[in-house]
């Protein structure tokens, strides 16, 4: 007997996604979109990037779409994960096998060609992600990202930025000069041990007062010190952002939850967290349906 070793061995301390998430008690509104999730490989078909900073457990599109149906979402936005670098093949493969139910956010380099961008657009990509989190990537100078913005703006794409709270001060001038719609991942990662009425969240609110800035109110599991199932310490931060900017917020599961060290989040419980940060049916409809549809499927808006 010969045993074929897996193409990539995941990191020894890697936590795979939850094997049996709970069925949510919160019923998602019809047409709900999970706007932040990833595909990992599988590595044998879509190799992880040589420059990656982690090697995950495989988490392919079939598993993502099964979770979508189980939780009650109708659509996904698949965000290119850093373990695939700027090789978007796994994400694009997920989009073209989604029956039109998935859009994507890619990672590209400034030398990306117009033909490559057009192909990605046809597959469903509507944005690019600039990642400033040093444990995930080596951030590049502004000129690098400006070269990308010049190319993608003509397609009507937006920019997703992922940064740590302290980076907002340093990158303020650059971030506020981006001419496209800008979507901030996970509320700019606030330190939720601080006061939700303190200067850090106030700074983020000032940032969001620009009409082109949106925020994903995602990832309580990453930000929380109090932990599951309620992620109570994150609630006042996310609820403030949702109530203040109801037309520019998005929600997503973050499946398969890369780099979670404290615990494996239960995706069903994460869905049950939504009404705590968006307490009315109207806020829920905007967060889960109207806003993501406007950004990712505007052609379907009546
Ligand atoms: C997230 C967060 C993380 C990872 C990535 O692309 C990625 O590797 O985004 C993280 O480790 O904080 O949004 O999934």
CSV table of C-alpha atoms and ligand atoms in Angstrom, one decimal:
chain,number,residue,atom,x,y,z
A,1,UNK,CA,0.0,0.0,0.0
A,2,UNK,CA,1.3,3.5,-0.8
A,3,UNK,CA,0.0,6.5,1.1
A,4,UNK,CA,0.1,9.8,-0.8
A,5,UNK,CA,1.1,12.6,1.6
A,6,UNK,CA,-1.0,15.7,1.5
A,7,UNK,CA,0.3,18.4,-0.7
A,8,UNK,CA,0.8,20.8,2.2
A,9,UNK,CA,1.0,20.0,5.9
A,10,UNK,CA,-0.9,22.6,7.9
A,11,UNK,CA,0.8,24.5,10.7
A,12,UNK,CA,1.1,22.4,13.9
A,13,UNK,CA,-0.9,24.8,15.9
A,14,UNK,CA,-3.6,25.4,13.2
A,15,UNK,CA,-7.2,25.1,14.3
A,16,UNK,CA,-9.5,23.8,11.6
A,17,UNK,CA,-13.0,25.2,11.2
A,18,UNK,CA,-15.9,24.0,13.4
A,19,UNK,CA,-16.9,20.5,12.3
A,20,UNK,CA,-20.5,20.8,13.4
A,21,UNK,CA,-21.7,24.4,13.9
A,22,UNK,CA,-25.0,24.9,15.7
A,23,UNK,CA,-28.2,25.7,13.7
A,24,UNK,CA,-28.7,29.4,14.3
A,25,UNK,CA,-31.8,30.5,16.2
A,26,UNK,CA,-31.7,33.9,14.5
A,27,UNK,CA,-33.4,33.5,11.1
A,28,UNK,CA,-31.5,35.5,8.5
A,29,UNK,CA,-33.6,37.7,6.2
A,30,UNK,CA,-34.2,36.4,2.7
A,31,UNK,CA,-31.3,37.2,0.4
A,32,UNK,CA,-28.7,37.5,3.2
A,33,UNK,CA,-25.0,37.8,2.0
A,34,UNK,CA,-22.0,36.5,3.9
A,35,UNK,CA,-19.5,39.2,2.8
A,36,UNK,CA,-16.4,37.9,4.4
A,37,UNK,CA,-15.3,34.3,3.9
A,38,UNK,CA,-12.3,32.6,2.4
A,39,UNK,CA,-11.3,29.5,0.4
A,40,UNK,CA,-8.2,27.6,1.3
A,41,UNK,CA,-7.1,25.4,-1.5
A,42,UNK,CA,-7.4,22.5,-1.4
A,43,UNK,CA,-3.6,22.7,-1.6
A,44,UNK,CA,-3.3,19.7,-4.0
A,45,UNK,CA,-5.4,21.6,-6.6
A,46,UNK,CA,-4.6,25.2,-5.8
A,47,UNK,CA,-1.1,25.4,-4.2
A,48,UNK,CA,-0.5,27.8,-1.3
A,49,UNK,CA,1.8,30.7,-2.1
A,50,UNK,CA,5.5,30.3,-1.4
A,51,UNK,CA,5.6,33.6,0.4
A,52,UNK,CA,2.7,32.7,2.8
A,53,UNK,CA,3.0,33.3,6.5
A,54,UNK,CA,0.8,30.3,7.5
A,55,UNK,CA,-0.3,27.0,6.0
A,56,UNK,CA,-4.0,26.3,6.9
A,57,UNK,CA,-6.1,23.2,6.7
A,58,UNK,CA,-7.8,22.9,3.3
A,59,UNK,CA,-11.2,24.5,3.2
A,60,UNK,CA,-12.6,24.3,-0.3
A,61,UNK,CA,-15.6,25.8,-2.0
A,62,UNK,CA,-17.9,22.8,-1.5
A,63,UNK,CA,-17.6,23.2,2.2
A,64,UNK,CA,-18.2,26.9,2.1
A,65,UNK,CA,-21.3,26.6,0.0
A,66,UNK,CA,-22.7,23.8,2.2
A,67,UNK,CA,-22.2,26.1,5.2
A,68,UNK,CA,-23.9,29.0,3.4
A,69,UNK,CA,-27.0,26.8,2.9
A,70,UNK,CA,-26.9,25.4,6.4
A,71,UNK,CA,-26.8,28.8,8.1
A,72,UNK,CA,-29.4,30.3,5.8
A,73,UNK,CA,-27.3,32.7,3.6
A,74,UNK,CA,-28.0,33.0,-0.1
A,75,UNK,CA,-24.8,34.5,-1.3
A,76,UNK,CA,-21.1,34.9,-0.5
A,77,UNK,CA,-18.3,37.3,-1.0
A,78,UNK,CA,-15.1,35.3,-1.1
A,79,UNK,CA,-12.1,37.3,0.0
A,80,UNK,CA,-8.7,36.2,-1.3
A,81,UNK,CA,-6.7,34.9,1.7
A,82,UNK,CA,-3.1,35.8,2.2
A,83,UNK,CA,-2.0,32.1,2.2
A,84,UNK,CA,-2.7,32.2,-1.6
A,85,UNK,CA,-0.8,35.5,-2.2
A,86,UNK,CA,-1.8,37.1,-5.5
A,87,UNK,CA,-2.6,33.7,-7.1
A,88,UNK,CA,-6.4,34.1,-7.2
A,89,UNK,CA,-7.2,30.7,-8.8
A,90,UNK,CA,-8.9,29.1,-5.8
A,91,UNK,CA,-11.1,32.1,-5.2
A,92,UNK,CA,-12.0,32.5,-8.9
A,93,UNK,CA,-12.8,28.8,-9.2
A,94,UNK,CA,-15.2,29.2,-6.3
A,95,UNK,CA,-16.9,32.1,-8.0
A,96,UNK,CA,-17.4,30.4,-11.3
A,97,UNK,CA,-18.8,27.4,-9.6
A,98,UNK,CA,-21.3,29.4,-7.5
A,99,UNK,CA,-24.2,29.7,-9.9
A,100,UNK,CA,-23.8,33.5,-9.7
A,101,UNK,CA,-24.2,33.4,-5.9
A,102,UNK,CA,-20.7,34.5,-5.1
A,103,UNK,CA,-18.6,37.6,-5.8
A,104,UNK,CA,-14.9,38.0,-5.0
A,105,UNK,CA,-12.3,40.4,-3.6
A,106,UNK,CA,-8.8,39.7,-5.2
A,107,UNK,CA,-5.2,40.4,-4.3
A,108,UNK,CA,-3.3,41.8,-7.3
A,109,UNK,CA,0.0,43.4,-7.9
A,110,UNK,CA,0.5,46.7,-9.7
A,111,UNK,CA,1.7,44.9,-12.9
A,112,UNK,CA,-1.6,43.1,-13.3
A,113,UNK,CA,-2.8,43.4,-16.9
A,114,UNK,CA,-6.0,44.8,-18.2
A,115,UNK,CA,-6.9,41.3,-19.6
A,116,UNK,CA,-6.4,39.6,-16.2
A,117,UNK,CA,-8.6,42.2,-14.5
A,118,UNK,CA,-11.3,41.8,-17.2
A,119,UNK,CA,-11.2,38.0,-16.7
A,120,UNK,CA,-11.5,38.5,-12.9
A,121,UNK,CA,-14.4,40.9,-13.4
A,122,UNK,CA,-16.2,38.4,-15.6
A,123,UNK,CA,-15.8,35.8,-12.9
A,124,UNK,CA,-17.3,38.1,-10.3
A,125,UNK,CA,-14.5,40.0,-8.7
A,126,UNK,CA,-15.6,43.5,-7.6
A,127,UNK,CA,-12.7,44.6,-5.3
A,128,UNK,CA,-9.1,44.3,-4.2
A,129,UNK,CA,-7.7,43.9,-0.7
A,130,UNK,CA,-4.8,45.8,0.7
A,131,UNK,CA,-3.5,44.1,3.8
A,132,UNK,CA,-1.4,46.0,6.4
A,133,UNK,CA,-1.4,43.3,9.1
A,134,UNK,CA,2.3,42.4,9.4
A,135,UNK,CA,1.8,38.9,10.7
A,136,UNK,CA,0.0,38.2,7.4
A,137,UNK,CA,2.0,40.1,4.8
A,138,UNK,CA,4.8,42.6,4.3
A,139,UNK,CA,3.0,45.9,3.6
A,140,UNK,CA,4.1,47.8,0.6
A,141,UNK,CA,4.7,51.6,0.0
A,142,UNK,CA,1.8,53.8,-1.0
A,143,UNK,CA,3.0,54.0,-4.6
A,144,UNK,CA,2.4,50.2,-4.9
A,145,UNK,CA,-1.2,50.5,-3.9
A,146,UNK,CA,-1.7,53.6,-6.0
A,147,UNK,CA,-0.6,51.7,-9.1
A,148,UNK,CA,-3.3,49.2,-8.4
A,149,UNK,CA,-6.0,51.8,-7.6
A,150,UNK,CA,-5.4,53.4,-11.0
A,151,UNK,CA,-6.1,50.1,-12.7
A,152,UNK,CA,-9.1,49.0,-10.8
A,153,UNK,CA,-11.0,52.2,-10.4
A,154,UNK,CA,-12.1,52.2,-14.1
A,155,UNK,CA,-13.8,48.8,-13.5
A,156,UNK,CA,-15.9,50.3,-10.6
A,157,UNK,CA,-14.2,48.1,-8.1
A,158,UNK,CA,-13.6,49.0,-4.5
A,159,UNK,CA,-10.7,48.6,-2.1
A,160,UNK,CA,-10.8,46.5,1.1
A,161,UNK,CA,-8.3,47.5,3.7
A,162,UNK,CA,-7.2,45.3,6.6
A,163,UNK,CA,-5.2,47.0,9.3
A,164,UNK,CA,-4.6,47.1,13.1
A,165,UNK,CA,-6.2,50.0,15.1
A,166,UNK,CA,-2.8,51.8,15.5
A,167,UNK,CA,-2.2,51.9,11.8
A,168,UNK,CA,-5.1,54.2,11.2
A,169,UNK,CA,-3.2,57.2,12.5
A,170,UNK,CA,-0.2,56.4,10.4
A,171,UNK,CA,-2.1,55.7,7.2
A,172,UNK,CA,-4.9,58.3,7.6
A,173,UNK,CA,-3.8,60.6,4.8
A,174,UNK,CA,-3.4,57.7,2.4
A,175,UNK,CA,-6.6,55.9,3.3
A,176,UNK,CA,-8.7,59.1,3.1
A,177,UNK,CA,-7.2,59.9,-0.3
A,178,UNK,CA,-8.4,56.6,-1.9
A,179,UNK,CA,-11.0,57.7,-4.5
A,180,UNK,CA,-13.0,54.5,-4.7
A,181,UNK,CA,-15.3,53.0,-2.1
A,182,UNK,CA,-13.2,51.7,0.7
A,183,UNK,CA,-14.3,48.8,3.0
A,184,UNK,CA,-12.6,48.4,6.3
A,185,UNK,CA,-12.2,44.8,7.6
A,186,UNK,CA,-13.4,44.1,11.2
A,187,UNK,CA,-14.0,47.8,12.2
A,188,UNK,CA,-10.2,48.4,12.0
A,189,UNK,CA,-9.6,45.9,14.8
A,190,UNK,CA,-10.5,48.1,17.8
A,191,UNK,CA,-9.0,47.2,21.2
A,192,UNK,CA,-12.3,46.2,22.9
A,193,UNK,CA,-10.8,46.3,26.4
A,194,UNK,CA,-11.0,50.1,25.9
A,195,UNK,CA,-14.1,52.2,26.4
A,196,UNK,CA,-16.5,52.0,23.4
A,197,UNK,CA,-17.1,55.8,24.0
A,198,UNK,CA,-13.3,56.5,24.1
A,199,UNK,CA,-11.0,58.2,21.6
A,200,UNK,CA,-10.1,55.1,19.6
A,201,UNK,CA,-13.6,54.3,18.4
A,202,UNK,CA,-14.3,58.1,18.1
A,203,UNK,CA,-11.3,58.3,15.6
A,204,UNK,CA,-12.8,55.4,13.6
A,205,UNK,CA,-16.2,57.1,13.6
A,206,UNK,CA,-14.6,60.3,12.3
A,207,UNK,CA,-12.9,58.2,9.6
A,208,UNK,CA,-16.2,56.7,8.6
A,209,UNK,CA,-17.9,60.0,8.3
A,210,UNK,CA,-16.5,60.1,4.8
A,211,UNK,CA,-19.2,58.9,2.4
A,212,UNK,CA,-17.0,56.4,0.6
A,213,UNK,CA,-15.9,54.5,3.7
A,214,UNK,CA,-17.7,51.3,4.7
A,215,UNK,CA,-17.0,48.8,7.5
A,216,UNK,CA,-17.4,45.1,8.0
A,217,UNK,CA,-18.7,44.7,11.5
A,218,UNK,CA,-17.2,41.2,11.5
A,219,UNK,CA,-14.9,39.0,13.6
A,220,UNK,CA,-16.1,39.4,17.2
A,221,UNK,CA,-14.2,36.1,17.7
A,222,UNK,CA,-10.9,37.8,16.8
A,223,UNK,CA,-11.4,41.0,18.8
A,224,UNK,CA,-13.1,39.6,21.9
A,225,UNK,CA,-11.3,39.0,25.3
A,226,UNK,CA,-14.6,37.8,26.9
A,227,UNK,CA,-15.0,35.2,24.3
A,228,UNK,CA,-17.8,33.0,23.0
A,229,UNK,CA,-20.7,32.5,22.7
A,230,UNK,CA,-21.7,36.1,23.3
A,231,UNK,CA,-18.6,38.0,22.5
A,232,UNK,CA,-20.1,40.6,24.9
A,233,UNK,CA,-17.2,43.0,24.9
A,234,UNK,CA,-17.4,43.5,21.1
A,235,UNK,CA,-21.1,44.2,21.0
A,236,UNK,CA,-21.0,48.0,22.0
A,237,UNK,CA,-18.4,48.7,19.4
A,238,UNK,CA,-20.2,46.9,16.5
A,239,UNK,CA,-23.6,48.2,17.5
A,240,UNK,CA,-22.4,51.8,17.6
A,241,UNK,CA,-21.0,51.5,14.1
A,242,UNK,CA,-24.2,49.7,12.8
A,243,UNK,CA,-26.5,52.3,14.3
A,244,UNK,CA,-24.4,55.3,13.2
A,245,UNK,CA,-23.7,54.1,9.6
A,246,UNK,CA,-26.6,51.7,8.8
A,247,UNK,CA,-26.1,52.1,5.0
A,248,UNK,CA,-22.4,51.4,5.0
A,249,UNK,CA,-21.9,48.3,7.1
A,250,UNK,CA,-21.5,44.6,6.1
A,251,UNK,CA,-21.4,41.3,7.9
A,252,UNK,CA,-19.7,38.0,7.3
A,253,UNK,CA,-18.7,34.8,9.0
A,254,UNK,CA,-14.9,34.9,8.3
A,255,UNK,CA,-15.1,31.2,7.7
A,256,UNK,CA,-12.8,29.2,7.9
A,257,UNK,CA,-11.4,31.6,10.5
A,258,UNK,CA,-7.7,31.8,9.7
A,259,UNK,CA,-5.3,32.1,12.6
A,260,UNK,CA,-7.7,31.7,15.4
A,261,UNK,CA,-5.7,30.5,18.4
A,262,UNK,CA,-8.1,31.0,21.4
A,263,UNK,CA,-11.0,28.9,20.2
A,264,UNK,CA,-12.7,27.5,17.1
A,265,UNK,CA,-15.7,29.8,16.5
A,266,UNK,CA,-19.1,28.1,16.0
A,267,UNK,CA,-20.6,29.7,12.9
A,268,UNK,CA,-24.1,29.2,14.1
A,269,UNK,CA,-23.4,31.1,17.2
A,270,UNK,CA,-21.8,33.9,15.2
A,271,UNK,CA,-25.1,34.2,13.3
A,272,UNK,CA,-26.9,34.5,16.6
A,273,UNK,CA,-24.7,37.4,17.5
A,274,UNK,CA,-26.1,39.5,14.6
A,275,UNK,CA,-29.3,40.8,16.3
A,276,UNK,CA,-27.3,42.0,19.2
A,277,UNK,CA,-25.4,44.4,17.0
A,278,UNK,CA,-28.3,45.1,14.6
A,279,UNK,CA,-31.3,44.9,16.9
A,280,UNK,CA,-34.1,45.9,14.5
A,281,UNK,CA,-35.4,44.2,11.3
A,282,UNK,CA,-34.6,47.3,9.3
A,283,UNK,CA,-30.9,47.4,10.5
A,284,UNK,CA,-30.7,43.7,9.8
A,285,UNK,CA,-32.1,44.1,6.3
A,286,UNK,CA,-29.6,46.8,5.5
A,287,UNK,CA,-26.6,45.0,7.0
A,288,UNK,CA,-27.3,41.6,5.5
A,289,UNK,CA,-29.1,42.3,2.2
A,290,UNK,CA,-29.4,45.9,1.0
A,291,UNK,CA,-25.8,47.0,1.6
A,292,UNK,CA,-24.0,44.0,0.2
A,293,UNK,CA,-26.4,43.9,-2.8
A,294,UNK,CA,-25.7,47.5,-3.6
A,295,UNK,CA,-21.9,46.9,-3.4
A,296,UNK,CA,-21.7,43.5,-5.1
A,297,UNK,CA,-24.8,42.9,-7.2
A,298,UNK,CA,-26.0,46.5,-8.1
A,299,UNK,CA,-27.4,45.2,-11.3
A,300,UNK,CA,-30.0,43.3,-9.3
A,301,UNK,CA,-31.2,46.2,-7.3
A,302,UNK,CA,-34.6,47.5,-8.4
B,1,LIG,C1,-9.4,37.5,8.2
B,1,LIG,C2,-8.3,37.7,9.1
B,1,LIG,C3,-7.0,37.1,9.1
B,1,LIG,C4,-6.5,36.4,7.9
B,1,LIG,C5,-6.6,36.8,6.6
B,1,LIG,O1,-6.2,36.7,4.4
B,1,LIG,C6,-5.9,36.3,5.5
B,1,LIG,O2,-4.9,35.5,5.7
B,1,LIG,O3,-7.5,37.7,6.3
B,1,LIG,C7,-6.3,37.2,10.3
B,1,LIG,O4,-5.4,36.3,10.5
B,1,LIG,O5,-6.5,38.1,11.1
B,1,LIG,O6,-10.0,38.5,7.8
B,1,LIG,O7,-9.6,36.4,7.7
